[in-house]
Short mmCIF file of N, CA and C in Angstrom, two decimals:
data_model
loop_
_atom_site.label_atom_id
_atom_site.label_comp_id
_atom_site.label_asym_id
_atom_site.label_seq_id
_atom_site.Cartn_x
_atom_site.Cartn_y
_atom_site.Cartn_z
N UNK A 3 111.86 86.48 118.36
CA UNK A 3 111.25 87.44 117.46
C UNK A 3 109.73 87.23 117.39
N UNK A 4 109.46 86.87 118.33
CA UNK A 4 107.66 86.56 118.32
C UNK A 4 106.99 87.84 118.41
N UNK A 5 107.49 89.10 118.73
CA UNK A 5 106.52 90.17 119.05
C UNK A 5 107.12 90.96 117.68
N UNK A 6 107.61 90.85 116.97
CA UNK A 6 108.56 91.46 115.79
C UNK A 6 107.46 92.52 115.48
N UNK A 7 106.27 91.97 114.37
CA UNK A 7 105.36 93.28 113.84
C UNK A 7 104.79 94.14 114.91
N UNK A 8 104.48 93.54 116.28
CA UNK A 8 104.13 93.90 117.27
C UNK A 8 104.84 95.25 117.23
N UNK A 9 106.31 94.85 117.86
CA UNK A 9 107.24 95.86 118.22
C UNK A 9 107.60 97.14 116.76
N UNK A 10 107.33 96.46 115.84
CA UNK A 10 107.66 97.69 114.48
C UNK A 10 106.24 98.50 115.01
N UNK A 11 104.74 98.10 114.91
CA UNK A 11 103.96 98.79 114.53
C UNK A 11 104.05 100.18 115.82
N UNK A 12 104.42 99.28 117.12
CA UNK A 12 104.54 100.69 118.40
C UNK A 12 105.56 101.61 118.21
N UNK A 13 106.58 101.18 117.31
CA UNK A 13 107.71 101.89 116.91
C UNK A 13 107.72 103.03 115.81
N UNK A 14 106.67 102.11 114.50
CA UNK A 14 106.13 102.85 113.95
C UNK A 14 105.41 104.32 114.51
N UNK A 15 104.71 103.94 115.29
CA UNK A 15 103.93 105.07 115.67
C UNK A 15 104.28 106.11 116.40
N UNK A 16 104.91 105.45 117.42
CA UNK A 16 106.45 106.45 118.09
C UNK A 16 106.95 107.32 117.30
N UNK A 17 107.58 106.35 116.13
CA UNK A 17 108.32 107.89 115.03
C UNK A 17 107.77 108.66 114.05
N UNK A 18 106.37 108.37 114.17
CA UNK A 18 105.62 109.31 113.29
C UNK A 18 105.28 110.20 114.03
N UNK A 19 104.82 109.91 115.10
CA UNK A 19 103.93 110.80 116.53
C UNK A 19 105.48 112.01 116.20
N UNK A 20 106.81 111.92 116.87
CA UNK A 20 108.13 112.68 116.81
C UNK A 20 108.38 113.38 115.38
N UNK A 21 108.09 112.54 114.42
CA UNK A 21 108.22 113.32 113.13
C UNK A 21 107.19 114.42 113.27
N UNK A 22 105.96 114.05 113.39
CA UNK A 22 104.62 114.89 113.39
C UNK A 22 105.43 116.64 114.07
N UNK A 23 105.99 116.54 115.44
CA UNK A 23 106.49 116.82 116.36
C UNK A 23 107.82 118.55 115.82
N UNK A 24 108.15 117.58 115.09
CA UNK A 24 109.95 118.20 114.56
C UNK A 24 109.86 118.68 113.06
N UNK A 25 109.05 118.08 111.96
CA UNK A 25 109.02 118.38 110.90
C UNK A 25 107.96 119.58 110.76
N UNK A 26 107.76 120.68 110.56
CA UNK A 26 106.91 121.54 110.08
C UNK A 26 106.26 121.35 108.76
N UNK A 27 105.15 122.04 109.10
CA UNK A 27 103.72 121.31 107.72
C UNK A 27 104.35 122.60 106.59
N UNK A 28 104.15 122.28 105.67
CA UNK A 28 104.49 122.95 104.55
C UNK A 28 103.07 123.48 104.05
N UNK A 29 103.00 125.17 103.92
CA UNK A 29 102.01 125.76 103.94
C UNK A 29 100.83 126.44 102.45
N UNK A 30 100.21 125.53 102.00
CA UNK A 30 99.99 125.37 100.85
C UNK A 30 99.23 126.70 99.84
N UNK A 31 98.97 126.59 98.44
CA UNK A 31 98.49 128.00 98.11
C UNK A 31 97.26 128.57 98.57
N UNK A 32 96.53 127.78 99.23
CA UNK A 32 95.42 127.98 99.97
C UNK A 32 95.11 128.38 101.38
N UNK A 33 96.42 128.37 101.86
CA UNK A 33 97.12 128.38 103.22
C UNK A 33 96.70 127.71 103.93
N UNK A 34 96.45 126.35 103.72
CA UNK A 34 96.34 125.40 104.53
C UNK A 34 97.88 124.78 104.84
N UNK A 35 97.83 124.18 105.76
CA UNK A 35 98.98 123.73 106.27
C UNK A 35 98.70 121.94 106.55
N UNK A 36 99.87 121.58 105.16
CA UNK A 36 99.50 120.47 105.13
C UNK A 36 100.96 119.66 105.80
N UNK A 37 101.06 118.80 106.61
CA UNK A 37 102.00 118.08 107.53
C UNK A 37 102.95 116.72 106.46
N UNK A 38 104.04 117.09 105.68
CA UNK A 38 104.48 115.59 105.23
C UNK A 38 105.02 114.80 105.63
N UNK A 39 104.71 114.74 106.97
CA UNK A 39 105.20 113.71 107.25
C UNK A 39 104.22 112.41 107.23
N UNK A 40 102.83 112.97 106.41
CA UNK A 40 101.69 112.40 106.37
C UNK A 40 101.79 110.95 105.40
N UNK A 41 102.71 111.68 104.39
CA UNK A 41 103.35 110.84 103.09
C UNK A 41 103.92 109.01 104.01
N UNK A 42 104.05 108.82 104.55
CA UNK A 42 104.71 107.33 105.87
C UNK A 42 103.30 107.15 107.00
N UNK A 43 102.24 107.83 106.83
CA UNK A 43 101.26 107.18 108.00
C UNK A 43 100.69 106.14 107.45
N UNK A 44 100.30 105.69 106.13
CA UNK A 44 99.73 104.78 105.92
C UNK A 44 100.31 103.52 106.01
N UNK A 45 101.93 103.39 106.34
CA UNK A 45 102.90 102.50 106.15
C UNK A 45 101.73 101.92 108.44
N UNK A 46 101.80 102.74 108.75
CA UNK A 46 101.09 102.70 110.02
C UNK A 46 99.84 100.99 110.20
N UNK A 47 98.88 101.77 109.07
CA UNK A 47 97.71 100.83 109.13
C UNK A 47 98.15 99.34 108.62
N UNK A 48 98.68 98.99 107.52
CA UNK A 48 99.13 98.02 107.27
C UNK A 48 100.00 97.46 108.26
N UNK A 49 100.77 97.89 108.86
CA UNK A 49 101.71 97.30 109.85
C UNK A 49 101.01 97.07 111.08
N UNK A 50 99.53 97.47 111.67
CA UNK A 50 98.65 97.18 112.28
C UNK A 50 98.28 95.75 111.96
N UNK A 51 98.08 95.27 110.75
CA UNK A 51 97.38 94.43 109.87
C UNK A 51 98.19 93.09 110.40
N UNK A 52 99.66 93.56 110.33
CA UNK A 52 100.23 92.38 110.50
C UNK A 52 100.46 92.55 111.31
N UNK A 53 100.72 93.30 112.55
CA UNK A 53 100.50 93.03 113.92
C UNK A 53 99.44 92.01 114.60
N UNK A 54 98.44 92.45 113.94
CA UNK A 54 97.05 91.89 114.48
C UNK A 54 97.06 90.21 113.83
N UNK A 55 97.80 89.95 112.80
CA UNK A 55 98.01 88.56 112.39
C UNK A 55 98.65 87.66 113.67
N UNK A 56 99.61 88.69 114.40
CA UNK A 56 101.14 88.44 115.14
C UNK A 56 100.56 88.23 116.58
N UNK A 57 99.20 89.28 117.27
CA UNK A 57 98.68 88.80 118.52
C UNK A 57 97.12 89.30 118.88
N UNK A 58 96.54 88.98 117.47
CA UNK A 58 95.28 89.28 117.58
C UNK A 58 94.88 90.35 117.85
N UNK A 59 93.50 90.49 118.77
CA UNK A 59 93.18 91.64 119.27
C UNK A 59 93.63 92.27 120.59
N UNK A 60 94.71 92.13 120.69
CA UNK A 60 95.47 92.69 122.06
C UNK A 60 96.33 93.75 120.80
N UNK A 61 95.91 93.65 119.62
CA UNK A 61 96.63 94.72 118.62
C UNK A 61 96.38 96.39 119.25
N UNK A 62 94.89 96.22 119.77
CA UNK A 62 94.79 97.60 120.66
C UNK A 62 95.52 98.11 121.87
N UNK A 63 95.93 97.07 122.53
CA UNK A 63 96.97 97.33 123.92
C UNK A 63 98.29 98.25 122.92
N UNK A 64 98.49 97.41 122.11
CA UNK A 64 100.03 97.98 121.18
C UNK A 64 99.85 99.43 120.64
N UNK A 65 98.34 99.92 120.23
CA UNK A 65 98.19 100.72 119.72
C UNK A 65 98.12 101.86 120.85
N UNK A 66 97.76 101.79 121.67
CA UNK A 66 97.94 102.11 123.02
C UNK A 66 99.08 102.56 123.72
N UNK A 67 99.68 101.57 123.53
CA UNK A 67 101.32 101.82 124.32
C UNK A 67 101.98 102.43 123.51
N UNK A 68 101.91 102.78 121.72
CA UNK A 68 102.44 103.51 120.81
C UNK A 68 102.29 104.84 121.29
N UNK A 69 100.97 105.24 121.38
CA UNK A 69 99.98 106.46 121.43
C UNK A 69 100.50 106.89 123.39
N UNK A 70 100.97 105.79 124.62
CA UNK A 70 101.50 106.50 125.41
C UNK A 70 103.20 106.96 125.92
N UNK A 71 103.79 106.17 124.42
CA UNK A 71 104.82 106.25 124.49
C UNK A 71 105.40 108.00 123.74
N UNK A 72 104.18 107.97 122.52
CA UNK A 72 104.43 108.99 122.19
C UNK A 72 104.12 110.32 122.66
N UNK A 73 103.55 110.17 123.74
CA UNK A 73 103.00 111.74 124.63
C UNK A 73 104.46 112.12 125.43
N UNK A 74 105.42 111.08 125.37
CA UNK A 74 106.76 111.37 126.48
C UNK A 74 107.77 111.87 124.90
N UNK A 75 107.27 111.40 124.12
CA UNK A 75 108.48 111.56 122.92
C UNK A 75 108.03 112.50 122.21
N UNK A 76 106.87 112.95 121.71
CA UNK A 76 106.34 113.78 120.97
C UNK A 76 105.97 114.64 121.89
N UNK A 77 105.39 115.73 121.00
CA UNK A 77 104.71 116.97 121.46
C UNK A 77 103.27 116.21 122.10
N UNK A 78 102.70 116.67 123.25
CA UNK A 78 101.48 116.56 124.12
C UNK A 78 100.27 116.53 122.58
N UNK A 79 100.23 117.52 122.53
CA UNK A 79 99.18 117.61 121.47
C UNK A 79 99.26 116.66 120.28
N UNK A 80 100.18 116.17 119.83
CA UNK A 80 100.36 115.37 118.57
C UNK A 80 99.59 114.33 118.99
N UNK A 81 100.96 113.76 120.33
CA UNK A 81 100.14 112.26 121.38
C UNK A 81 98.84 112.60 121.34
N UNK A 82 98.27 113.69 121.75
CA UNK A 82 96.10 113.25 122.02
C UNK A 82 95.99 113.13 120.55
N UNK A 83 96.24 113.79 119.66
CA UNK A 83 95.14 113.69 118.57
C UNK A 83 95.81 112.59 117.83
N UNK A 84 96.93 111.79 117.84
CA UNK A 84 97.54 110.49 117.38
C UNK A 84 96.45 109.71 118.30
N UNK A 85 96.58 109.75 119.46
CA UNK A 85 95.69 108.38 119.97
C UNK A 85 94.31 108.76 119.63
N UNK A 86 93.59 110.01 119.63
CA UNK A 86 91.96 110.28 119.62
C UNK A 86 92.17 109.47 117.82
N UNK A 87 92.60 109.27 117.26
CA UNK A 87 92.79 109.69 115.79
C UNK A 87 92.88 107.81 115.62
N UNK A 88 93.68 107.30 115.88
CA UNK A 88 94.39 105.88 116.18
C UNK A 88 93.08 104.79 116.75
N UNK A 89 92.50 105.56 117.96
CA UNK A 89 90.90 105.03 118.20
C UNK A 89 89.87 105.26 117.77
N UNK A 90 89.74 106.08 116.81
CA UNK A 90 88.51 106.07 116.05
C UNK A 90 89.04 104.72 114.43
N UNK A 91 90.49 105.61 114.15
CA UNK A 91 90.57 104.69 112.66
C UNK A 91 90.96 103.49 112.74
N UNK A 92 91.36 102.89 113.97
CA UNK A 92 92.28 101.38 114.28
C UNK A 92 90.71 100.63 114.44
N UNK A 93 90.00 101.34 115.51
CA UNK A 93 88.68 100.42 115.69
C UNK A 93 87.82 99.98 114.17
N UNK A 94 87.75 101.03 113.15
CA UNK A 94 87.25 100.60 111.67
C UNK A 94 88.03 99.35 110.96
N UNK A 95 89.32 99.84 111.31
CA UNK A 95 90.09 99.13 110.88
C UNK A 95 90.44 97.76 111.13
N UNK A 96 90.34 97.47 112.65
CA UNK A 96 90.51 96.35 113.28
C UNK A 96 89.23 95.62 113.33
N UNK A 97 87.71 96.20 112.89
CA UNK A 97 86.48 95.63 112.34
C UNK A 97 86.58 94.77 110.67
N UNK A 98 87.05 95.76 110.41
CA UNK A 98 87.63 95.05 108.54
C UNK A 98 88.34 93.97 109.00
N UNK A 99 88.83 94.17 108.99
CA UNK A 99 90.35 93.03 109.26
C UNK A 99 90.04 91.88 109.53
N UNK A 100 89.12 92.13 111.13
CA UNK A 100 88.29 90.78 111.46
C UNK A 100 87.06 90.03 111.29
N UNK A 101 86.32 90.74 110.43
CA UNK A 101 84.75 89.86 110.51
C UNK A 101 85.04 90.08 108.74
N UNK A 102 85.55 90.97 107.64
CA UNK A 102 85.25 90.62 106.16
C UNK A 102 85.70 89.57 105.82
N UNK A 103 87.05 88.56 106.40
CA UNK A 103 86.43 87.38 105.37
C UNK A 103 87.61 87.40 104.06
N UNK A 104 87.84 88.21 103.91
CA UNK A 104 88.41 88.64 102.84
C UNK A 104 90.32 88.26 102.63
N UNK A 105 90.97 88.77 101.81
CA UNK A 105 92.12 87.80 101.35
C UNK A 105 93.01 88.83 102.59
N UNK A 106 94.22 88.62 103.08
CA UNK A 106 94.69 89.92 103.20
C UNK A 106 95.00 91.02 102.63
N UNK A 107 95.22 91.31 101.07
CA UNK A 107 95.70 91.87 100.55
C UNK A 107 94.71 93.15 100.11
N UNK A 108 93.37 92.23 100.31
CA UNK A 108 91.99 92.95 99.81
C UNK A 108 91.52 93.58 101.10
N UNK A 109 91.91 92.96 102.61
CA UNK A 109 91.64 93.63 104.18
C UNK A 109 92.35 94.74 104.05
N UNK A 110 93.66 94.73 103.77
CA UNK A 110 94.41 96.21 103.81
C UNK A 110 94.14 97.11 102.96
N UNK A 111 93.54 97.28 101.47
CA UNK A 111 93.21 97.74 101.09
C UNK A 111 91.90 98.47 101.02
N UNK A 112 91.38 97.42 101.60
CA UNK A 112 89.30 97.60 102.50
C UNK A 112 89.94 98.68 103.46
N UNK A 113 90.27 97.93 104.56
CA UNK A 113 90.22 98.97 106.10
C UNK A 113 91.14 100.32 105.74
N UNK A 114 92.12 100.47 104.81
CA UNK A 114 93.02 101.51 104.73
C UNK A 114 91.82 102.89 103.95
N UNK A 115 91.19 102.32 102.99
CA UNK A 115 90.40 103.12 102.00
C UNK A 115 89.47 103.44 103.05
N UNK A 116 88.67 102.97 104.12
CA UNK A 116 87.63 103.30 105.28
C UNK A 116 88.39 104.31 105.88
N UNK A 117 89.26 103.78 106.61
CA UNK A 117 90.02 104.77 107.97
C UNK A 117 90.86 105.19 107.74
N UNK A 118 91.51 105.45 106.92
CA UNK A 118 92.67 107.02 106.57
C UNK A 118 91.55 108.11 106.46
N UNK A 119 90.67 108.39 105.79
CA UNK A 119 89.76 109.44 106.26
C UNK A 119 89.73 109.69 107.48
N UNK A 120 88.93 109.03 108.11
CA UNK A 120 88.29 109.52 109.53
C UNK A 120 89.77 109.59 110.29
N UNK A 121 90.62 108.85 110.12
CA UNK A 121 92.17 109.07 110.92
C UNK A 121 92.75 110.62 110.43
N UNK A 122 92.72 110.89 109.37
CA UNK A 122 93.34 112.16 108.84
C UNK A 122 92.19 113.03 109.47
N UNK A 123 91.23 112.97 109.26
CA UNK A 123 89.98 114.21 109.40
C UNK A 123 90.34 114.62 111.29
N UNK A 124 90.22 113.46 111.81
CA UNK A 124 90.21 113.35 113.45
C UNK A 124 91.28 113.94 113.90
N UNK A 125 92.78 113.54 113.54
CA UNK A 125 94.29 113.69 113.74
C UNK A 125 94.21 115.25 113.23
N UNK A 126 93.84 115.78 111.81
CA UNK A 126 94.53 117.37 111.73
C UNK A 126 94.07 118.31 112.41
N UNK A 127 92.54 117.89 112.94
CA UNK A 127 91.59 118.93 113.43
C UNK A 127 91.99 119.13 115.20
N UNK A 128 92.58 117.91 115.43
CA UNK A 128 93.18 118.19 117.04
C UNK A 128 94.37 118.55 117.21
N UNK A 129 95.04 118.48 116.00
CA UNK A 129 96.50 118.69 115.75
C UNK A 129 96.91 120.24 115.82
N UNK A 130 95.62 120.67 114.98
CA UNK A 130 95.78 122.20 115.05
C UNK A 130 96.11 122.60 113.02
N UNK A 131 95.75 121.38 112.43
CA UNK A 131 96.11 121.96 110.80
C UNK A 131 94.62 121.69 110.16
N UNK A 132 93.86 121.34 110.93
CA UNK A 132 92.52 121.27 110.19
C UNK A 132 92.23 121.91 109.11
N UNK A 133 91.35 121.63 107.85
CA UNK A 133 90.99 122.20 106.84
C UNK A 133 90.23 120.66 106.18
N UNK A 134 89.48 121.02 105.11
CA UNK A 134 89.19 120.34 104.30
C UNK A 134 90.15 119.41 103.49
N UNK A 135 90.33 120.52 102.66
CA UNK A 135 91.84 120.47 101.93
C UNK A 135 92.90 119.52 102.40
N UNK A 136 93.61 120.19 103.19
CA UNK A 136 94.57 118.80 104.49
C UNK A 136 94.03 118.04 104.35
N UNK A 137 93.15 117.68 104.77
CA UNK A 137 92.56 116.55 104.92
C UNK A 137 92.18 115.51 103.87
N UNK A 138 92.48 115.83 102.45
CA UNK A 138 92.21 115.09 101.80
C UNK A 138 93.77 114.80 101.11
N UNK A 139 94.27 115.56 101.46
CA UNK A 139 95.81 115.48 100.63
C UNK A 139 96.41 114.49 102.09
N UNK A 140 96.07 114.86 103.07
CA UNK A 140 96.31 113.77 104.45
C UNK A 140 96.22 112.26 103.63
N UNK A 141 95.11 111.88 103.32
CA UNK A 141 94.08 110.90 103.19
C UNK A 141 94.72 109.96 101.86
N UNK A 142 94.86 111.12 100.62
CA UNK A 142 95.64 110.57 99.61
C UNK A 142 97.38 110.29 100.59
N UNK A 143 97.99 110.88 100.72
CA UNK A 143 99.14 110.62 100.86
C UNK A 143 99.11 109.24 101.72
N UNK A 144 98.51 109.38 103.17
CA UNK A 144 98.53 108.06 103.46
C UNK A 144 98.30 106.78 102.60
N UNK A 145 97.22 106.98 101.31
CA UNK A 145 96.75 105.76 101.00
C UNK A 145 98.37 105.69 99.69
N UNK A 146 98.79 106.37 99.49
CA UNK A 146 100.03 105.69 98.93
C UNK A 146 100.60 104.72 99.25
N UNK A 147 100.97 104.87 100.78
CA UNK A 147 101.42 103.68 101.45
C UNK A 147 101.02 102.84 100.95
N UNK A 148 99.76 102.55 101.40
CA UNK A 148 98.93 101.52 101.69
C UNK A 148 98.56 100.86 100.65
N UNK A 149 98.47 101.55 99.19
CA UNK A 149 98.23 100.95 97.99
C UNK A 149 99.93 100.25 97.55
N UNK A 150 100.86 100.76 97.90
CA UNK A 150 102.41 99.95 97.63
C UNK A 150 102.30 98.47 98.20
N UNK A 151 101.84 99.04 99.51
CA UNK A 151 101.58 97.71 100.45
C UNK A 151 100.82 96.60 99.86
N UNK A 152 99.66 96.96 99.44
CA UNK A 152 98.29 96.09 99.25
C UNK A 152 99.50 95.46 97.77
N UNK A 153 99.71 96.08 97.05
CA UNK A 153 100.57 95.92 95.65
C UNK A 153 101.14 94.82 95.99
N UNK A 154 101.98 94.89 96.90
CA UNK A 154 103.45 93.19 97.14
C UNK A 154 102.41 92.31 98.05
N UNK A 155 101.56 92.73 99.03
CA UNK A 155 101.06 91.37 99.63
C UNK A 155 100.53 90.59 98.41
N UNK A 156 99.60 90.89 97.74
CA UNK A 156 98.54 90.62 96.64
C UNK A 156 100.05 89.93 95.20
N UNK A 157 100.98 90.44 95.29
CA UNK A 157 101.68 89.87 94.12
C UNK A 157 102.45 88.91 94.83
N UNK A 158 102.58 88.42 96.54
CA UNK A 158 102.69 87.32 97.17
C UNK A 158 101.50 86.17 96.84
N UNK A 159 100.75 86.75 97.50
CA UNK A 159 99.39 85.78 97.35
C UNK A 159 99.12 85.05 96.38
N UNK A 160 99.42 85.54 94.96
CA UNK A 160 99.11 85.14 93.25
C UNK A 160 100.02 83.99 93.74
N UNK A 161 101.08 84.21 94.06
CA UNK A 161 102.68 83.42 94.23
C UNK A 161 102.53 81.90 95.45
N UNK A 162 101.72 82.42 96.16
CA UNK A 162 101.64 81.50 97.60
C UNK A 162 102.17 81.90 98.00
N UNK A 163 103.19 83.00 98.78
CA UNK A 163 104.35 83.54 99.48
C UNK A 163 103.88 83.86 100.71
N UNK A 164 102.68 84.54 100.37
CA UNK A 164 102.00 85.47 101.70
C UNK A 164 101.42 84.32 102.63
#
């Protein structure tokens, strides 16, 4: 089980890329068309986090092989703007992570609050649901995740667990 977070986070991304794919965006009073399957991407960045604990910076090869696994499983278009989307917000992300210094609990919460923006903004506009709007309900929904997440590492940490 040495590649364990490894193998969740490419898996992860696999079944979001397919969800992205199969689930239709639900079309809002503004008629923007916002995607929920957006509500589980932030579960994404964190599981990066501990990937990157699991084999460093070869965390980008993984992010990689997610993003070419999902062009055979997903729709073509999802795959580009998942990986265009994945390399702009993983690189912010995988900068936090490694030079702040910081606790983990406070890295996932740093890099998630940076790059769910630019990941949502990048991802809807190639996706084909672009808007403002989307994009910020993108941005919140992901950081749900990510604030549940930051929640139990951080109530490990108090503990020594983490």
């Amino acid at each position: 089980m040495k590649f364990l977070q490894t193998g969740i986070y490419i898996a992860l991304i696999v079944a979001v890329n397919w969800a992205f794919s199969v689930v239709d965006p639900v079309i809002l009073p503004n008629g923007a068309a916002w995607p929920p399957v957006s509500l589980i991407v932030g579960f994404i960045f964190v599981s990066r986090d501990f990937a990157q604990r699991e084999i460093g910076h070869w965390v980008i090869i993984a992010m990689l092989a997610g993003g070419a696994i999902s062009y055979f499983m997903a729709s073509p278009q999802i795959a580009m703007a998942s990986v265009a989307a994945f390399l702009v917000a993983e690189f912010i992300d995988w900068a936090i992570y490694t030079f702040t210094g910081r606790t983990l609990s406070q890295r996932i919460l740093l890099s998630s609050i940076v790059a769910t923006p630019v990941d949502s903004a990048v991802f809807l506009y190639m996706a084909g649901f672009g808007s403002p709007f989307a994009v910020l309900i993108q941005t919140l929904s992901k950081l749900v995740g990510a604030v549940i997440v930051w929640w139990i590492v951080r109530q490990r940490e108090k503990t020594g667990a983490a």
